Amino acid sequence: YNNQGIGRIHGLELQQKWNLQPWTLIGAYTYSQSFRQSPGEPEFPTAQDQTHNLNLMASYESQKWLFSGRGRYVTGSPFTPVESGVMDADNDVFVPIRGPLFSGRKPHFAQVDLRIDRKWIYDEWILSGYLDIQNIFNQKNIEGIDYSYDYSQRQDITGLPTIATLGIKGEF
């Protein structure tokens, strides 16, 4: 371990908002790459490098209703693949044989979320209710990787499935 490594990053972020009453539209795109290099080693992407990140949001608002949605697309993060495993008989465990550092990438991820809000306005207070549905198409976001005891099989660990939330709020 030493502090003689170097790193570099480059990227671009764009965002645009359009107010077309009663519609509001927002688009945001980020391009980013980050790399590290240790002395005597080849350059590799950093663990959280997600090259492309696109978000599109839209909302429609009437006097008492708000309908909104978001779509996003993100390229996968790098990971270090395990190529095989060997038995360590002295300790009675399998030890992974890893490939090059961060040479694999998890698959891209796309998600669509929808939300409906309703307001009831009274003389001295406001009651709001909402229905929020995240990941409506139940896309599998691979967040981690698990291996069998001998590293001969791999299983993806996915994020949350479709989640619906119903809520109310009172403002005084």
Short mmCIF file of N, CA and C in Angstrom, two decimals:
data_model
loop_
_atom_site.label_atom_id
_atom_site.label_comp_id
_atom_site.label_asym_id
_atom_site.label_seq_id
_atom_site.Cartn_x
_atom_site.Cartn_y
_atom_site.Cartn_z
N TYR A 1 0.83 -1.18 0.00
CA TYR A 1 0.00 0.00 0.00
C TYR A 1 0.88 1.26 0.00
N ASN A 2 0.55 2.17 -0.91
CA ASN A 2 1.28 3.43 -0.92
C ASN A 2 0.37 4.52 -1.46
N ASN A 3 0.82 5.73 -1.38
CA ASN A 3 0.04 6.87 -1.84
C ASN A 3 0.56 7.43 -3.16
N GLN A 4 1.20 6.58 -3.96
CA GLN A 4 1.80 7.06 -5.19
C GLN A 4 0.92 6.81 -6.42
N GLY A 5 -0.30 6.35 -6.23
CA GLY A 5 -1.20 6.15 -7.36
C GLY A 5 -1.67 7.48 -7.92
N ILE A 6 -2.15 7.44 -9.13
CA ILE A 6 -2.70 8.64 -9.76
C ILE A 6 -4.08 8.32 -10.29
N GLY A 7 -4.85 9.35 -10.52
CA GLY A 7 -6.19 9.17 -11.05
C GLY A 7 -6.54 10.29 -12.00
N ARG A 8 -7.53 10.02 -12.81
CA ARG A 8 -8.03 11.06 -13.71
C ARG A 8 -9.52 10.84 -13.92
N ILE A 9 -10.20 11.92 -14.20
CA ILE A 9 -11.63 11.86 -14.46
C ILE A 9 -11.98 12.91 -15.49
N HIS A 10 -12.91 12.58 -16.34
CA HIS A 10 -13.44 13.57 -17.27
C HIS A 10 -14.94 13.31 -17.44
N GLY A 11 -15.65 14.37 -17.75
CA GLY A 11 -17.09 14.20 -17.87
C GLY A 11 -17.79 15.45 -18.35
N LEU A 12 -19.08 15.32 -18.47
CA LEU A 12 -19.93 16.39 -18.96
C LEU A 12 -21.31 16.19 -18.35
N GLU A 13 -21.93 17.28 -17.93
CA GLU A 13 -23.28 17.20 -17.39
C GLU A 13 -24.15 18.24 -18.08
N LEU A 14 -25.29 17.80 -18.59
CA LEU A 14 -26.23 18.69 -19.27
C LEU A 14 -27.60 18.56 -18.61
N GLN A 15 -28.28 19.69 -18.48
CA GLN A 15 -29.64 19.67 -17.93
C GLN A 15 -30.46 20.74 -18.62
N GLN A 16 -31.70 20.42 -18.91
CA GLN A 16 -32.60 21.38 -19.53
C GLN A 16 -33.98 21.24 -18.89
N LYS A 17 -34.61 22.37 -18.61
CA LYS A 17 -35.95 22.39 -18.03
C LYS A 17 -36.85 23.21 -18.93
N TRP A 18 -38.04 22.68 -19.21
CA TRP A 18 -39.03 23.39 -20.02
C TRP A 18 -40.30 23.54 -19.18
N ASN A 19 -40.78 24.78 -19.04
CA ASN A 19 -42.05 25.07 -18.37
C ASN A 19 -43.07 25.40 -19.45
N LEU A 20 -43.90 24.44 -19.77
CA LEU A 20 -44.94 24.59 -20.78
C LEU A 20 -46.28 24.37 -20.09
N GLN A 21 -46.68 25.32 -19.26
CA GLN A 21 -47.85 25.16 -18.39
C GLN A 21 -49.02 24.54 -19.15
N PRO A 22 -49.62 23.52 -18.59
CA PRO A 22 -49.47 22.94 -17.25
C PRO A 22 -48.38 21.86 -17.16
N TRP A 23 -47.57 21.71 -18.20
CA TRP A 23 -46.52 20.69 -18.22
C TRP A 23 -45.18 21.27 -17.76
N THR A 24 -44.41 20.46 -17.07
CA THR A 24 -43.00 20.75 -16.78
C THR A 24 -42.20 19.53 -17.22
N LEU A 25 -41.18 19.77 -18.04
CA LEU A 25 -40.33 18.69 -18.53
C LEU A 25 -38.88 18.98 -18.15
N ILE A 26 -38.16 17.96 -17.71
CA ILE A 26 -36.76 18.10 -17.34
C ILE A 26 -35.99 16.93 -17.93
N GLY A 27 -34.88 17.25 -18.56
CA GLY A 27 -33.97 16.22 -19.07
C GLY A 27 -32.59 16.48 -18.50
N ALA A 28 -31.92 15.42 -18.07
CA ALA A 28 -30.57 15.55 -17.52
C ALA A 28 -29.74 14.37 -18.00
N TYR A 29 -28.51 14.66 -18.44
CA TYR A 29 -27.60 13.62 -18.91
C TYR A 29 -26.22 13.88 -18.32
N THR A 30 -25.59 12.82 -17.83
CA THR A 30 -24.23 12.91 -17.31
C THR A 30 -23.37 11.87 -18.01
N TYR A 31 -22.24 12.32 -18.54
CA TYR A 31 -21.21 11.44 -19.08
C TYR A 31 -20.00 11.61 -18.17
N SER A 32 -19.49 10.50 -17.64
CA SER A 32 -18.39 10.59 -16.70
C SER A 32 -17.56 9.31 -16.75
N GLN A 33 -16.25 9.46 -16.76
CA GLN A 33 -15.35 8.31 -16.65
C GLN A 33 -14.26 8.67 -15.65
N SER A 34 -13.94 7.73 -14.77
CA SER A 34 -12.90 7.96 -13.79
C SER A 34 -11.98 6.74 -13.74
N PHE A 35 -10.68 7.00 -13.64
CA PHE A 35 -9.68 5.94 -13.69
C PHE A 35 -8.65 6.13 -12.58
N ARG A 36 -8.06 5.01 -12.17
CA ARG A 36 -6.96 5.02 -11.20
C ARG A 36 -5.81 4.22 -11.80
N GLN A 37 -4.60 4.51 -11.32
CA GLN A 37 -3.44 3.74 -11.72
C GLN A 37 -2.45 3.72 -10.56
N SER A 38 -2.02 2.52 -10.20
CA SER A 38 -1.01 2.34 -9.17
C SER A 38 0.33 2.11 -9.85
N PRO A 39 1.44 2.43 -9.20
CA PRO A 39 2.75 2.23 -9.82
C PRO A 39 2.95 0.79 -10.29
N GLY A 40 3.37 0.63 -11.54
CA GLY A 40 3.64 -0.69 -12.11
C GLY A 40 2.40 -1.47 -12.51
N GLU A 41 1.22 -0.87 -12.40
CA GLU A 41 -0.04 -1.55 -12.73
C GLU A 41 -0.72 -0.83 -13.89
N PRO A 42 -1.56 -1.54 -14.67
CA PRO A 42 -2.31 -0.86 -15.72
C PRO A 42 -3.43 0.01 -15.14
N GLU A 43 -3.88 0.97 -15.89
CA GLU A 43 -4.98 1.84 -15.48
C GLU A 43 -6.28 1.04 -15.44
N PHE A 44 -7.14 1.36 -14.48
CA PHE A 44 -8.43 0.67 -14.35
C PHE A 44 -9.50 1.66 -13.95
N PRO A 45 -10.78 1.38 -14.32
CA PRO A 45 -11.87 2.28 -13.90
C PRO A 45 -12.09 2.17 -12.40
N THR A 46 -12.59 3.23 -11.80
CA THR A 46 -12.89 3.19 -10.37
C THR A 46 -14.18 2.41 -10.13
N ALA A 47 -14.40 2.01 -8.90
CA ALA A 47 -15.51 1.12 -8.55
C ALA A 47 -16.88 1.72 -8.86
N GLN A 48 -17.05 3.02 -8.73
CA GLN A 48 -18.36 3.64 -8.92
C GLN A 48 -18.53 4.30 -10.29
N ASP A 49 -17.68 3.99 -11.23
CA ASP A 49 -17.74 4.59 -12.57
C ASP A 49 -19.00 4.13 -13.29
N GLN A 50 -19.90 5.03 -13.56
CA GLN A 50 -21.09 4.77 -14.38
C GLN A 50 -21.03 5.79 -15.51
N THR A 51 -20.63 5.33 -16.68
CA THR A 51 -20.30 6.23 -17.78
C THR A 51 -21.48 7.10 -18.22
N HIS A 52 -22.65 6.51 -18.37
CA HIS A 52 -23.81 7.26 -18.86
C HIS A 52 -24.94 7.21 -17.83
N ASN A 53 -25.56 8.37 -17.61
CA ASN A 53 -26.69 8.47 -16.69
C ASN A 53 -27.68 9.47 -17.30
N LEU A 54 -28.82 8.96 -17.74
CA LEU A 54 -29.85 9.78 -18.39
C LEU A 54 -31.12 9.75 -17.55
N ASN A 55 -31.67 10.94 -17.24
CA ASN A 55 -32.92 11.07 -16.49
C ASN A 55 -33.87 11.97 -17.27
N LEU A 56 -35.11 11.51 -17.44
CA LEU A 56 -36.16 12.30 -18.08
C LEU A 56 -37.34 12.35 -17.12
N MET A 57 -37.81 13.57 -16.82
CA MET A 57 -38.92 13.74 -15.88
C MET A 57 -39.99 14.61 -16.53
N ALA A 58 -41.24 14.29 -16.23
CA ALA A 58 -42.36 15.08 -16.74
C ALA A 58 -43.42 15.16 -15.66
N SER A 59 -44.11 16.31 -15.63
CA SER A 59 -45.23 16.45 -14.69
C SER A 59 -46.32 17.30 -15.34
N TYR A 60 -47.54 16.98 -14.97
CA TYR A 60 -48.72 17.72 -15.42
C TYR A 60 -49.49 18.12 -14.17
N GLU A 61 -49.76 19.45 -14.04
CA GLU A 61 -50.41 19.93 -12.82
C GLU A 61 -51.69 20.68 -13.15
N SER A 62 -52.77 20.26 -12.50
CA SER A 62 -54.02 21.02 -12.56
C SER A 62 -54.21 21.65 -11.18
N GLN A 63 -55.37 22.20 -10.90
CA GLN A 63 -55.54 22.88 -9.61
C GLN A 63 -55.37 21.96 -8.42
N LYS A 64 -55.88 20.75 -8.50
CA LYS A 64 -55.83 19.86 -7.34
C LYS A 64 -55.04 18.58 -7.60
N TRP A 65 -54.64 18.31 -8.84
CA TRP A 65 -53.96 17.07 -9.20
C TRP A 65 -52.56 17.36 -9.73
N LEU A 66 -51.65 16.44 -9.44
CA LEU A 66 -50.30 16.48 -10.01
C LEU A 66 -49.95 15.06 -10.45
N PHE A 67 -49.69 14.90 -11.74
CA PHE A 67 -49.27 13.63 -12.32
C PHE A 67 -47.81 13.78 -12.74
N SER A 68 -46.97 12.87 -12.30
CA SER A 68 -45.55 13.00 -12.65
C SER A 68 -44.94 11.63 -12.89
N GLY A 69 -43.83 11.65 -13.63
CA GLY A 69 -43.13 10.42 -13.93
C GLY A 69 -41.66 10.69 -14.17
N ARG A 70 -40.89 9.63 -14.02
CA ARG A 70 -39.46 9.73 -14.26
C ARG A 70 -38.99 8.46 -14.93
N GLY A 71 -38.14 8.61 -15.93
CA GLY A 71 -37.46 7.49 -16.55
C GLY A 71 -35.98 7.70 -16.42
N ARG A 72 -35.25 6.63 -16.16
CA ARG A 72 -33.79 6.77 -16.07
C ARG A 72 -33.10 5.56 -16.68
N TYR A 73 -31.91 5.83 -17.19
CA TYR A 73 -31.06 4.81 -17.77
C TYR A 73 -29.65 5.04 -17.25
N VAL A 74 -29.03 3.99 -16.73
CA VAL A 74 -27.69 4.10 -16.17
C VAL A 74 -26.87 2.90 -16.64
N THR A 75 -25.64 3.17 -17.09
CA THR A 75 -24.77 2.05 -17.44
C THR A 75 -24.23 1.42 -16.17
N GLY A 76 -23.87 0.16 -16.26
CA GLY A 76 -23.46 -0.60 -15.08
C GLY A 76 -22.11 -0.19 -14.53
N SER A 77 -21.92 -0.47 -13.25
CA SER A 77 -20.66 -0.19 -12.56
C SER A 77 -19.66 -1.31 -12.83
N PRO A 78 -18.37 -0.99 -12.77
CA PRO A 78 -17.35 -2.03 -12.95
C PRO A 78 -17.28 -2.95 -11.73
N PHE A 79 -16.82 -4.17 -11.96
CA PHE A 79 -16.55 -5.10 -10.87
C PHE A 79 -15.38 -5.99 -11.28
N THR A 80 -14.75 -6.60 -10.30
CA THR A 80 -13.65 -7.52 -10.56
C THR A 80 -14.23 -8.93 -10.63
N PRO A 81 -14.21 -9.56 -11.80
CA PRO A 81 -14.81 -10.89 -11.93
C PRO A 81 -13.97 -11.96 -11.23
N VAL A 82 -14.65 -12.99 -10.78
CA VAL A 82 -13.99 -14.17 -10.24
C VAL A 82 -14.01 -15.21 -11.35
N GLU A 83 -12.83 -15.68 -11.73
CA GLU A 83 -12.72 -16.62 -12.86
C GLU A 83 -12.86 -18.07 -12.41
N SER A 84 -12.41 -18.38 -11.20
CA SER A 84 -12.53 -19.74 -10.67
C SER A 84 -12.15 -19.70 -9.20
N GLY A 85 -12.08 -20.87 -8.60
CA GLY A 85 -11.65 -20.97 -7.21
C GLY A 85 -10.76 -22.18 -7.03
N VAL A 86 -9.87 -22.11 -6.06
CA VAL A 86 -9.01 -23.25 -5.76
C VAL A 86 -9.17 -23.59 -4.28
N MET A 87 -9.01 -24.88 -3.99
CA MET A 87 -9.18 -25.36 -2.62
C MET A 87 -7.90 -25.10 -1.82
N ASP A 88 -8.07 -24.45 -0.67
CA ASP A 88 -6.99 -24.28 0.30
C ASP A 88 -7.20 -25.36 1.35
N ALA A 89 -6.51 -26.51 1.18
CA ALA A 89 -6.74 -27.66 2.06
C ALA A 89 -6.30 -27.38 3.49
N ASP A 90 -5.31 -26.51 3.67
CA ASP A 90 -4.85 -26.21 5.03
C ASP A 90 -5.94 -25.53 5.86
N ASN A 91 -6.74 -24.69 5.20
CA ASN A 91 -7.79 -23.96 5.92
C ASN A 91 -9.20 -24.46 5.59
N ASP A 92 -9.30 -25.46 4.72
CA ASP A 92 -10.58 -26.07 4.33
C ASP A 92 -11.56 -25.04 3.76
N VAL A 93 -11.05 -24.18 2.87
CA VAL A 93 -11.89 -23.18 2.19
C VAL A 93 -11.44 -23.07 0.73
N PHE A 94 -12.34 -22.56 -0.09
CA PHE A 94 -12.00 -22.23 -1.47
C PHE A 94 -11.57 -20.76 -1.52
N VAL A 95 -10.55 -20.49 -2.30
CA VAL A 95 -10.03 -19.14 -2.46
C VAL A 95 -10.31 -18.70 -3.90
N PRO A 96 -10.87 -17.51 -4.10
CA PRO A 96 -11.19 -17.08 -5.46
C PRO A 96 -9.94 -16.72 -6.27
N ILE A 97 -9.98 -17.03 -7.56
CA ILE A 97 -8.98 -16.57 -8.51
C ILE A 97 -9.65 -15.44 -9.28
N ARG A 98 -9.20 -14.23 -9.06
CA ARG A 98 -9.85 -13.05 -9.63
C ARG A 98 -9.21 -12.66 -10.95
N GLY A 99 -10.04 -12.07 -11.82
CA GLY A 99 -9.57 -11.53 -13.08
C GLY A 99 -8.96 -10.16 -12.87
N PRO A 100 -8.67 -9.46 -13.95
CA PRO A 100 -8.10 -8.11 -13.82
C PRO A 100 -9.05 -7.18 -13.04
N LEU A 101 -8.45 -6.28 -12.27
CA LEU A 101 -9.19 -5.37 -11.41
C LEU A 101 -10.22 -4.56 -12.19
N PHE A 102 -11.48 -4.62 -11.78
CA PHE A 102 -12.60 -3.88 -12.37
C PHE A 102 -12.68 -4.05 -13.89
N SER A 103 -12.42 -5.26 -14.38
CA SER A 103 -12.45 -5.50 -15.83
C SER A 103 -13.84 -5.93 -16.32
N GLY A 104 -14.76 -6.25 -15.43
CA GLY A 104 -16.13 -6.58 -15.81
C GLY A 104 -17.06 -5.42 -15.53
N ARG A 105 -18.23 -5.45 -16.16
CA ARG A 105 -19.25 -4.41 -15.91
C ARG A 105 -20.59 -5.08 -15.66
N LYS A 106 -21.29 -4.56 -14.66
CA LYS A 106 -22.66 -5.01 -14.44
C LYS A 106 -23.52 -4.50 -15.59
N PRO A 107 -24.65 -5.15 -15.88
CA PRO A 107 -25.51 -4.69 -16.97
C PRO A 107 -26.09 -3.30 -16.71
N HIS A 108 -26.51 -2.63 -17.79
CA HIS A 108 -27.15 -1.32 -17.65
C HIS A 108 -28.48 -1.49 -16.90
N PHE A 109 -29.04 -0.38 -16.49
CA PHE A 109 -30.27 -0.41 -15.73
C PHE A 109 -31.21 0.68 -16.23
N ALA A 110 -32.46 0.33 -16.41
CA ALA A 110 -33.49 1.30 -16.79
C ALA A 110 -34.65 1.16 -15.82
N GLN A 111 -35.29 2.29 -15.51
CA GLN A 111 -36.40 2.28 -14.55
C GLN A 111 -37.39 3.38 -14.90
N VAL A 112 -38.67 3.12 -14.64
CA VAL A 112 -39.72 4.12 -14.82
C VAL A 112 -40.52 4.19 -13.53
N ASP A 113 -40.73 5.43 -13.02
CA ASP A 113 -41.51 5.67 -11.80
C ASP A 113 -42.69 6.59 -12.14
N LEU A 114 -43.81 6.38 -11.46
CA LEU A 114 -45.00 7.23 -11.64
C LEU A 114 -45.52 7.68 -10.28
N ARG A 115 -46.11 8.88 -10.26
CA ARG A 115 -46.68 9.42 -9.02
C ARG A 115 -47.91 10.25 -9.34
N ILE A 116 -48.94 10.12 -8.47
CA ILE A 116 -50.16 10.91 -8.57
C ILE A 116 -50.39 11.56 -7.21
N ASP A 117 -50.56 12.89 -7.20
CA ASP A 117 -50.83 13.63 -5.98
C ASP A 117 -52.18 14.32 -6.11
N ARG A 118 -52.92 14.42 -5.00
CA ARG A 118 -54.22 15.11 -4.98
C ARG A 118 -54.28 15.98 -3.73
N LYS A 119 -54.76 17.23 -3.88
CA LYS A 119 -54.90 18.15 -2.74
C LYS A 119 -56.37 18.46 -2.49
N TRP A 120 -56.72 18.53 -1.20
CA TRP A 120 -58.02 19.01 -0.77
C TRP A 120 -57.74 20.24 0.08
N ILE A 121 -58.20 21.39 -0.38
CA ILE A 121 -57.89 22.65 0.29
C ILE A 121 -59.10 23.12 1.11
N TYR A 122 -58.88 23.31 2.41
CA TYR A 122 -59.92 23.78 3.32
C TYR A 122 -59.55 25.19 3.79
N ASP A 123 -60.41 25.81 4.59
CA ASP A 123 -60.18 27.19 5.04
C ASP A 123 -58.85 27.37 5.75
N GLU A 124 -58.51 26.47 6.67
CA GLU A 124 -57.33 26.67 7.48
C GLU A 124 -56.30 25.55 7.37
N TRP A 125 -56.51 24.59 6.49
CA TRP A 125 -55.54 23.52 6.34
C TRP A 125 -55.68 22.85 4.99
N ILE A 126 -54.68 22.03 4.64
CA ILE A 126 -54.65 21.33 3.35
C ILE A 126 -54.37 19.86 3.63
N LEU A 127 -55.15 19.00 2.99
CA LEU A 127 -54.93 17.55 3.06
C LEU A 127 -54.44 17.10 1.69
N SER A 128 -53.36 16.33 1.68
CA SER A 128 -52.79 15.81 0.43
C SER A 128 -52.71 14.30 0.52
N GLY A 129 -52.92 13.66 -0.61
CA GLY A 129 -52.75 12.22 -0.71
C GLY A 129 -51.94 11.90 -1.96
N TYR A 130 -51.22 10.79 -1.93
CA TYR A 130 -50.44 10.44 -3.10
C TYR A 130 -50.33 8.93 -3.27
N LEU A 131 -50.09 8.53 -4.50
CA LEU A 131 -49.74 7.16 -4.86
C LEU A 131 -48.45 7.26 -5.64
N ASP A 132 -47.42 6.58 -5.16
CA ASP A 132 -46.10 6.61 -5.78
C ASP A 132 -45.72 5.17 -6.13
N ILE A 133 -45.45 4.91 -7.40
CA ILE A 133 -45.06 3.57 -7.84
C ILE A 133 -43.66 3.67 -8.44
N GLN A 134 -42.71 3.01 -7.81
CA GLN A 134 -41.33 3.02 -8.30
C GLN A 134 -41.04 1.71 -9.03
N ASN A 135 -40.27 1.83 -10.12
CA ASN A 135 -39.86 0.68 -10.92
C ASN A 135 -41.08 -0.10 -11.43
N ILE A 136 -41.98 0.59 -12.13
CA ILE A 136 -43.25 -0.02 -12.52
C ILE A 136 -43.10 -1.23 -13.45
N PHE A 137 -42.01 -1.32 -14.18
CA PHE A 137 -41.80 -2.47 -15.06
C PHE A 137 -40.97 -3.57 -14.40
N ASN A 138 -40.71 -3.43 -13.10
CA ASN A 138 -40.01 -4.42 -12.29
C ASN A 138 -38.66 -4.82 -12.91
N GLN A 139 -37.89 -3.84 -13.35
CA GLN A 139 -36.58 -4.10 -13.92
C GLN A 139 -35.62 -4.56 -12.82
N LYS A 140 -34.76 -5.50 -13.17
CA LYS A 140 -33.79 -6.04 -12.21
C LYS A 140 -32.50 -5.22 -12.27
N ASN A 141 -32.20 -4.50 -11.20
CA ASN A 141 -30.97 -3.73 -11.09
C ASN A 141 -29.96 -4.58 -10.33
N ILE A 142 -28.91 -5.01 -11.03
CA ILE A 142 -27.91 -5.86 -10.39
C ILE A 142 -27.00 -4.98 -9.55
N GLU A 143 -27.08 -5.16 -8.23
CA GLU A 143 -26.32 -4.34 -7.30
C GLU A 143 -25.10 -5.07 -6.74
N GLY A 144 -25.08 -6.38 -6.85
CA GLY A 144 -23.95 -7.16 -6.34
C GLY A 144 -23.93 -8.53 -6.96
N ILE A 145 -22.90 -9.28 -6.65
CA ILE A 145 -22.72 -10.62 -7.19
C ILE A 145 -22.35 -11.55 -6.05
N ASP A 146 -22.98 -12.72 -6.01
CA ASP A 146 -22.69 -13.72 -4.99
C ASP A 146 -22.19 -14.97 -5.70
N TYR A 147 -21.26 -15.66 -5.10
CA TYR A 147 -20.69 -16.87 -5.69
C TYR A 147 -20.96 -18.06 -4.78
N SER A 148 -21.02 -19.25 -5.39
CA SER A 148 -21.16 -20.47 -4.60
C SER A 148 -19.88 -20.70 -3.79
N TYR A 149 -19.93 -21.62 -2.86
CA TYR A 149 -18.81 -21.83 -1.94
C TYR A 149 -17.50 -22.11 -2.66
N ASP A 150 -17.57 -22.75 -3.86
CA ASP A 150 -16.33 -23.10 -4.59
C ASP A 150 -16.10 -22.19 -5.80
N TYR A 151 -16.89 -21.12 -5.92
CA TYR A 151 -16.77 -20.12 -6.99
C TYR A 151 -17.06 -20.69 -8.38
N SER A 152 -17.76 -21.80 -8.45
CA SER A 152 -18.08 -22.39 -9.75
C SER A 152 -19.38 -21.82 -10.33
N GLN A 153 -20.21 -21.21 -9.48
CA GLN A 153 -21.47 -20.63 -9.94
C GLN A 153 -21.61 -19.22 -9.39
N ARG A 154 -22.27 -18.40 -10.18
CA ARG A 154 -22.44 -16.99 -9.84
C ARG A 154 -23.93 -16.67 -9.82
N GLN A 155 -24.35 -15.83 -8.88
CA GLN A 155 -25.74 -15.38 -8.80
C GLN A 155 -25.76 -13.87 -8.61
N ASP A 156 -26.57 -13.18 -9.42
CA ASP A 156 -26.69 -11.73 -9.30
C ASP A 156 -27.60 -11.37 -8.14
N ILE A 157 -27.24 -10.33 -7.41
CA ILE A 157 -28.06 -9.80 -6.33
C ILE A 157 -28.73 -8.54 -6.87
N THR A 158 -30.05 -8.56 -6.94
CA THR A 158 -30.77 -7.45 -7.54
C THR A 158 -31.35 -6.52 -6.48
N GLY A 159 -31.66 -5.30 -6.91
CA GLY A 159 -32.25 -4.29 -6.03
C GLY A 159 -33.73 -4.55 -5.80
N LEU A 160 -34.40 -3.55 -5.35
CA LEU A 160 -35.81 -3.68 -4.99
C LEU A 160 -36.70 -3.87 -6.21
N PRO A 161 -37.78 -4.64 -6.06
CA PRO A 161 -38.75 -4.80 -7.14
C PRO A 161 -39.68 -3.58 -7.21
N THR A 162 -40.79 -3.71 -7.90
CA THR A 162 -41.79 -2.65 -7.95
C THR A 162 -42.28 -2.36 -6.53
N ILE A 163 -42.31 -1.07 -6.18
CA ILE A 163 -42.77 -0.67 -4.85
C ILE A 163 -43.84 0.41 -5.01
N ALA A 164 -45.00 0.16 -4.44
CA ALA A 164 -46.08 1.14 -4.44
C ALA A 164 -46.24 1.70 -3.03
N THR A 165 -46.35 3.02 -2.94
CA THR A 165 -46.50 3.69 -1.65
C THR A 165 -47.74 4.58 -1.71
N LEU A 166 -48.58 4.48 -0.72
CA LEU A 166 -49.77 5.31 -0.59
C LEU A 166 -49.61 6.15 0.66
N GLY A 167 -49.83 7.45 0.56
CA GLY A 167 -49.61 8.28 1.74
C GLY A 167 -50.54 9.47 1.80
N ILE A 168 -50.64 10.05 3.01
CA ILE A 168 -51.42 11.28 3.20
C ILE A 168 -50.57 12.24 4.02
N LYS A 169 -50.89 13.54 3.85
CA LYS A 169 -50.17 14.58 4.57
C LYS A 169 -51.15 15.70 4.90
N GLY A 170 -51.07 16.21 6.11
CA GLY A 170 -51.88 17.34 6.53
C GLY A 170 -51.00 18.55 6.77
N GLU A 171 -51.39 19.72 6.26
CA GLU A 171 -50.64 20.96 6.45
C GLU A 171 -51.56 21.95 7.16
N PHE A 172 -51.05 22.50 8.27
CA PHE A 172 -51.85 23.45 9.06
C PHE A 172 -51.26 24.81 9.02
#
